[in-house]
CSV table of C-alpha atoms in Angstrom, one decimal:
chain,number,residue,atom,x,y,z
A,1,MET,CA,-29.6,2.5,7.0
A,2,LEU,CA,-31.3,0.5,4.0
A,3,ARG,CA,-27.9,-1.1,3.1
A,4,TRP,CA,-27.4,-2.3,6.8
A,5,ILE,CA,-30.9,-3.8,6.7
A,6,LEU,CA,-30.3,-5.6,3.2
A,7,ALA,CA,-26.9,-6.8,4.6
A,8,LEU,CA,-28.8,-8.3,7.6
A,9,LEU,CA,-31.0,-10.1,5.3
A,10,VAL,CA,-28.6,-11.4,2.6
A,11,ILE,CA,-26.2,-13.0,5.2
A,12,PRO,CA,-28.8,-15.3,6.7
A,13,PHE,CA,-30.0,-16.2,3.2
A,14,LEU,CA,-26.6,-16.8,2.2
A,15,ASP,CA,-26.1,-19.0,5.3
A,16,ALA,CA,-29.1,-21.2,4.4
A,17,VAL,CA,-28.1,-21.5,0.7
A,18,LEU,CA,-24.6,-22.5,1.4
A,19,LEU,CA,-25.9,-25.2,4.1
A,20,ALA,CA,-28.4,-26.7,1.7
A,21,VAL,CA,-25.7,-26.9,-1.1
A,22,ILE,CA,-23.1,-28.3,1.3
A,23,VAL,CA,-25.6,-31.0,2.6
A,24,THR,CA,-27.2,-31.9,-0.8
A,25,GLN,CA,-23.5,-32.1,-2.6
A,26,PHE,CA,-21.8,-34.0,0.0
A,27,GLY,CA,-23.4,-37.3,0.9
A,28,PHE,CA,-21.5,-38.2,3.9
A,29,LEU,CA,-22.6,-34.9,5.7
A,30,SER,CA,-26.0,-35.3,6.9
A,31,TRP,CA,-28.0,-32.4,8.7
A,32,VAL,CA,-26.5,-33.9,12.0
A,33,GLY,CA,-23.2,-33.5,10.9
A,34,MET,CA,-23.9,-30.0,9.3
A,35,VAL,CA,-25.0,-28.9,12.7
A,36,LEU,CA,-21.9,-30.4,14.5
A,37,LEU,CA,-19.8,-28.6,12.1
A,38,VAL,CA,-21.5,-24.9,12.6
A,39,VAL,CA,-21.3,-25.9,16.5
A,40,LEU,CA,-17.7,-27.0,16.4
A,41,THR,CA,-16.6,-23.7,14.2
A,42,GLY,CA,-18.7,-21.5,16.6
A,43,LEU,CA,-16.8,-23.1,19.8
A,44,VAL,CA,-13.4,-22.7,18.2
A,45,GLY,CA,-14.2,-19.2,17.2
A,46,MET,CA,-15.1,-18.2,20.8
A,47,LEU,CA,-11.9,-19.7,22.0
A,48,LEU,CA,-9.9,-17.8,19.6
A,49,VAL,CA,-11.9,-14.6,20.4
A,50,ARG,CA,-11.5,-15.2,24.0
A,51,ALA,CA,-7.5,-15.7,23.7
A,52,GLU,CA,-7.3,-12.6,21.3
A,53,GLY,CA,-9.3,-10.5,23.9
A,54,ARG,CA,-6.8,-11.1,26.5
A,55,ARG,CA,-4.1,-10.6,24.3
A,56,THR,CA,-5.7,-7.1,23.3
A,57,ILE,CA,-6.4,-6.0,27.0
A,58,GLY,CA,-2.5,-6.8,27.8
A,59,LYS,CA,-1.4,-4.6,24.8
A,60,MET,CA,-4.0,-2.1,26.0
A,61,GLN,CA,-2.4,-1.9,29.5
A,62,ARG,CA,1.0,-1.8,28.2
A,63,SER,CA,0.2,1.0,26.0
A,64,MET,CA,-1.5,2.9,28.8
A,65,ALA,CA,1.6,2.2,31.2
A,66,GLN,CA,3.7,4.0,28.5
A,67,GLY,CA,1.3,7.0,28.4
A,68,LYS,CA,0.3,6.4,24.8
A,69,PRO,CA,-3.7,6.4,24.0
A,70,PRO,CA,-4.8,2.7,23.0
A,71,THR,CA,-6.4,3.4,19.8
A,72,ASN,CA,-5.7,0.4,17.9
A,73,GLU,CA,-6.2,-1.7,20.8
A,74,LEU,CA,-9.8,-0.3,21.4
A,75,LEU,CA,-10.6,-0.9,17.7
A,76,ASP,CA,-9.4,-4.4,18.0
A,77,GLY,CA,-11.6,-4.9,21.2
A,78,GLY,CA,-14.6,-3.6,19.0
A,79,LEU,CA,-13.8,-5.9,16.1
A,80,LEU,CA,-13.4,-8.9,18.5
A,81,ILE,CA,-16.7,-8.1,19.8
A,82,ALA,CA,-18.1,-8.2,16.3
A,83,ALA,CA,-16.3,-11.5,15.7
A,84,GLY,CA,-17.9,-13.0,18.7
A,85,ALA,CA,-21.2,-11.8,17.6
A,86,PHE,CA,-20.6,-13.3,14.2
A,87,LEU,CA,-19.4,-16.6,15.3
A,88,LEU,CA,-22.3,-17.1,17.8
A,89,THR,CA,-24.5,-16.8,14.8
A,90,PRO,CA,-25.2,-20.2,13.4
A,91,GLY,CA,-24.1,-20.5,9.8
A,92,LEU,CA,-20.7,-20.8,7.7
A,93,VAL,CA,-20.6,-17.5,6.1
A,94,THR,CA,-21.0,-15.8,9.6
A,95,ASP,CA,-18.1,-18.0,10.9
A,96,VAL,CA,-16.0,-17.1,8.2
A,97,ILE,CA,-16.5,-13.2,8.9
A,98,GLY,CA,-16.1,-14.0,12.4
A,99,PHE,CA,-12.7,-15.8,11.9
A,100,LEU,CA,-11.7,-12.8,9.6
A,101,LEU,CA,-12.2,-10.4,12.4
A,102,ALA,CA,-10.8,-12.7,14.9
A,103,ILE,CA,-7.4,-13.6,13.3
A,104,PRO,CA,-4.8,-11.0,13.8
A,105,VAL,CA,-3.4,-11.1,10.4
A,106,THR,CA,-6.7,-10.3,8.7
A,107,ARG,CA,-7.9,-8.2,11.5
A,108,ILE,CA,-5.1,-5.4,11.0
A,109,PRO,CA,-6.0,-4.6,7.4
A,110,ILE,CA,-9.7,-4.5,8.3
A,111,ARG,CA,-8.8,-2.1,11.3
A,112,ALA,CA,-6.7,0.2,9.2
A,113,ALA,CA,-9.4,0.5,6.6
A,114,LEU,CA,-12.0,1.0,9.2
A,115,LYS,CA,-9.8,3.9,10.7
A,116,ARG,CA,-9.2,5.4,7.1
A,117,PHE,CA,-12.5,5.4,5.7
A,118,VAL,CA,-14.9,5.4,8.7
A,119,ILE,CA,-13.3,6.7,11.8
A,120,VAL,CA,-11.2,9.8,10.5
A,121,PRO,CA,-13.8,11.1,8.3
A,122,TYR,CA,-16.4,10.9,10.8
A,123,ALA,CA,-14.1,12.8,13.5
A,124,ASP,CA,-13.1,15.3,11.0
A,125,LYS,CA,-16.8,15.9,10.2
A,126,LYS,CA,-17.7,16.2,13.8
A,127,THR,CA,-14.4,18.2,15.0
A,128,GLY,CA,-14.0,20.7,11.8
A,129,GLY,CA,-10.6,18.8,10.9
A,130,PHE,CA,-9.0,18.9,14.4
A,131,ALA,CA,-9.0,15.0,14.5
A,132,SER,CA,-6.5,14.5,11.6
A,133,GLY,CA,-4.8,18.2,11.7
A,134,ASN,CA,-6.5,19.4,8.5
A,135,VAL,CA,-7.5,22.9,10.3
A,136,TRP,CA,-8.4,25.9,8.5
A,137,THR,CA,-6.1,28.8,9.8
A,138,PHE,CA,-7.4,31.7,7.9
A,139,GLY,CA,-11.0,33.3,7.4
A,140,PHE,CA,-13.6,30.7,6.9
A,141,PRO,CA,-13.6,27.6,5.0
A,142,ASP,CA,-16.8,28.0,2.9
A,143,GLN,CA,-16.4,31.9,2.3
A,144,GLY,CA,-13.7,34.4,1.2
A,145,GLY,CA,-11.2,36.0,3.7
A,146,ALA,CA,-12.8,37.6,6.9
A,147,GLY,CA,-12.5,41.5,6.8
A,148,GLY,CA,-11.6,41.8,3.0
A,149,ALA,CA,-8.5,40.1,3.6
A,150,THR,CA,-7.2,38.1,0.8
A,151,ASP,CA,-6.9,34.4,0.9
A,152,SER,CA,-3.4,32.6,0.9
A,153,SER,CA,-2.5,30.6,-2.0
A,154,ASP,CA,-2.4,27.2,-0.4
A,155,GLY,CA,-5.7,27.4,1.5
A,156,GLY,CA,-5.3,29.4,4.2
A,157,THR,CA,-2.3,27.6,5.7
A,158,TYR,CA,1.3,29.2,6.3
A,159,ASP,CA,4.6,27.7,6.3
A,160,LEU,CA,7.0,29.3,9.0
A,161,GLY,CA,10.0,27.5,7.5
A,162,ASP,CA,12.7,25.7,9.3
A,163,ASP,CA,14.7,28.7,10.4
A,164,ALA,CA,11.4,30.8,11.7
A,165,TYR,CA,12.6,30.4,15.2
A,166,SER,CA,15.4,28.5,17.1
A,167,VAL,CA,16.3,27.8,20.6
A,168,ASP,CA,19.8,28.1,21.4
A,169,ASP,CA,20.0,26.7,25.1
A,170,GLU,CA,17.4,26.5,27.8
A,171,ASP,CA,17.6,30.3,28.7
A,172,SER,CA,17.2,32.1,25.4
A,173,TYR,CA,15.4,32.0,22.5
A,174,THR,CA,15.3,34.0,19.0
A,175,ILE,CA,12.8,34.7,16.5
A,176,ASP,CA,13.4,35.4,12.9
A,177,PHE,CA,10.7,37.7,11.6
A,178,GLY,CA,11.9,37.8,8.0
A,179,ASP,CA,12.7,41.7,8.0
A,180,ASP,CA,15.8,43.7,8.6
A,181,ARG,CA,15.3,45.1,11.8
A,182,THR,CA,18.3,46.7,13.7
A,183,ASP,CA,19.4,45.4,16.9
A,184,ASP,CA,18.2,47.6,19.8
A,185,ALA,CA,21.5,46.7,21.8
A,186,ASN,CA,21.6,50.2,23.5
A,187,ASP,CA,17.8,50.1,24.4
A,188,ASP,CA,17.5,50.5,28.2
A,189,GLY,CA,13.8,49.7,28.3
A,190,ASP,CA,14.4,46.1,27.5
A,191,ASP,CA,13.5,44.2,30.8
A,192,ASP,CA,13.9,40.7,29.7
A,193,PRO,CA,17.6,39.8,29.7
A,194,LEU,CA,17.0,36.5,28.3
A,195,ALA,CA,15.2,37.5,25.2
A,196,GLN,CA,17.4,38.2,22.1
């Protein structure tokens, strides 16, 4: 929490320092020109965010129509909201951050990093691994095996292999248990004619 407060204090400070340096170094830019530059970058940025927002909504509608969850589009929408907030804040540093979040070429790597380092770890922490598929399948993660059972060598996961089961056609299936079972073809107690 402290680092977010420091970031909120450092960004306006950098904006003020950068504006002061630009006004003092470039004589043709007065304070009026600097204000016009900040307002112009804010307006151009807002037009860009508006266009990208419409494009993102269209992509979201297309992915939902295909039955796919619009996860990337939702993240893009959140990044575009942040870009709009940065672009409305006066200053050149905030405008640069806003443009980085608004332009698709730079927004895609930011979205990928956000998913990898923030969203997936948070979802895994809250769901116990179900979000990314890293699920504990034997015993308890922090303890030994339950009921005196021994832990498997690869952390509690089991590989059934490629030949564990096969579906021959729509009406029958076979399961290979890996042992030498005899075929009970003469057994009259088998009620399921489709199981082999």
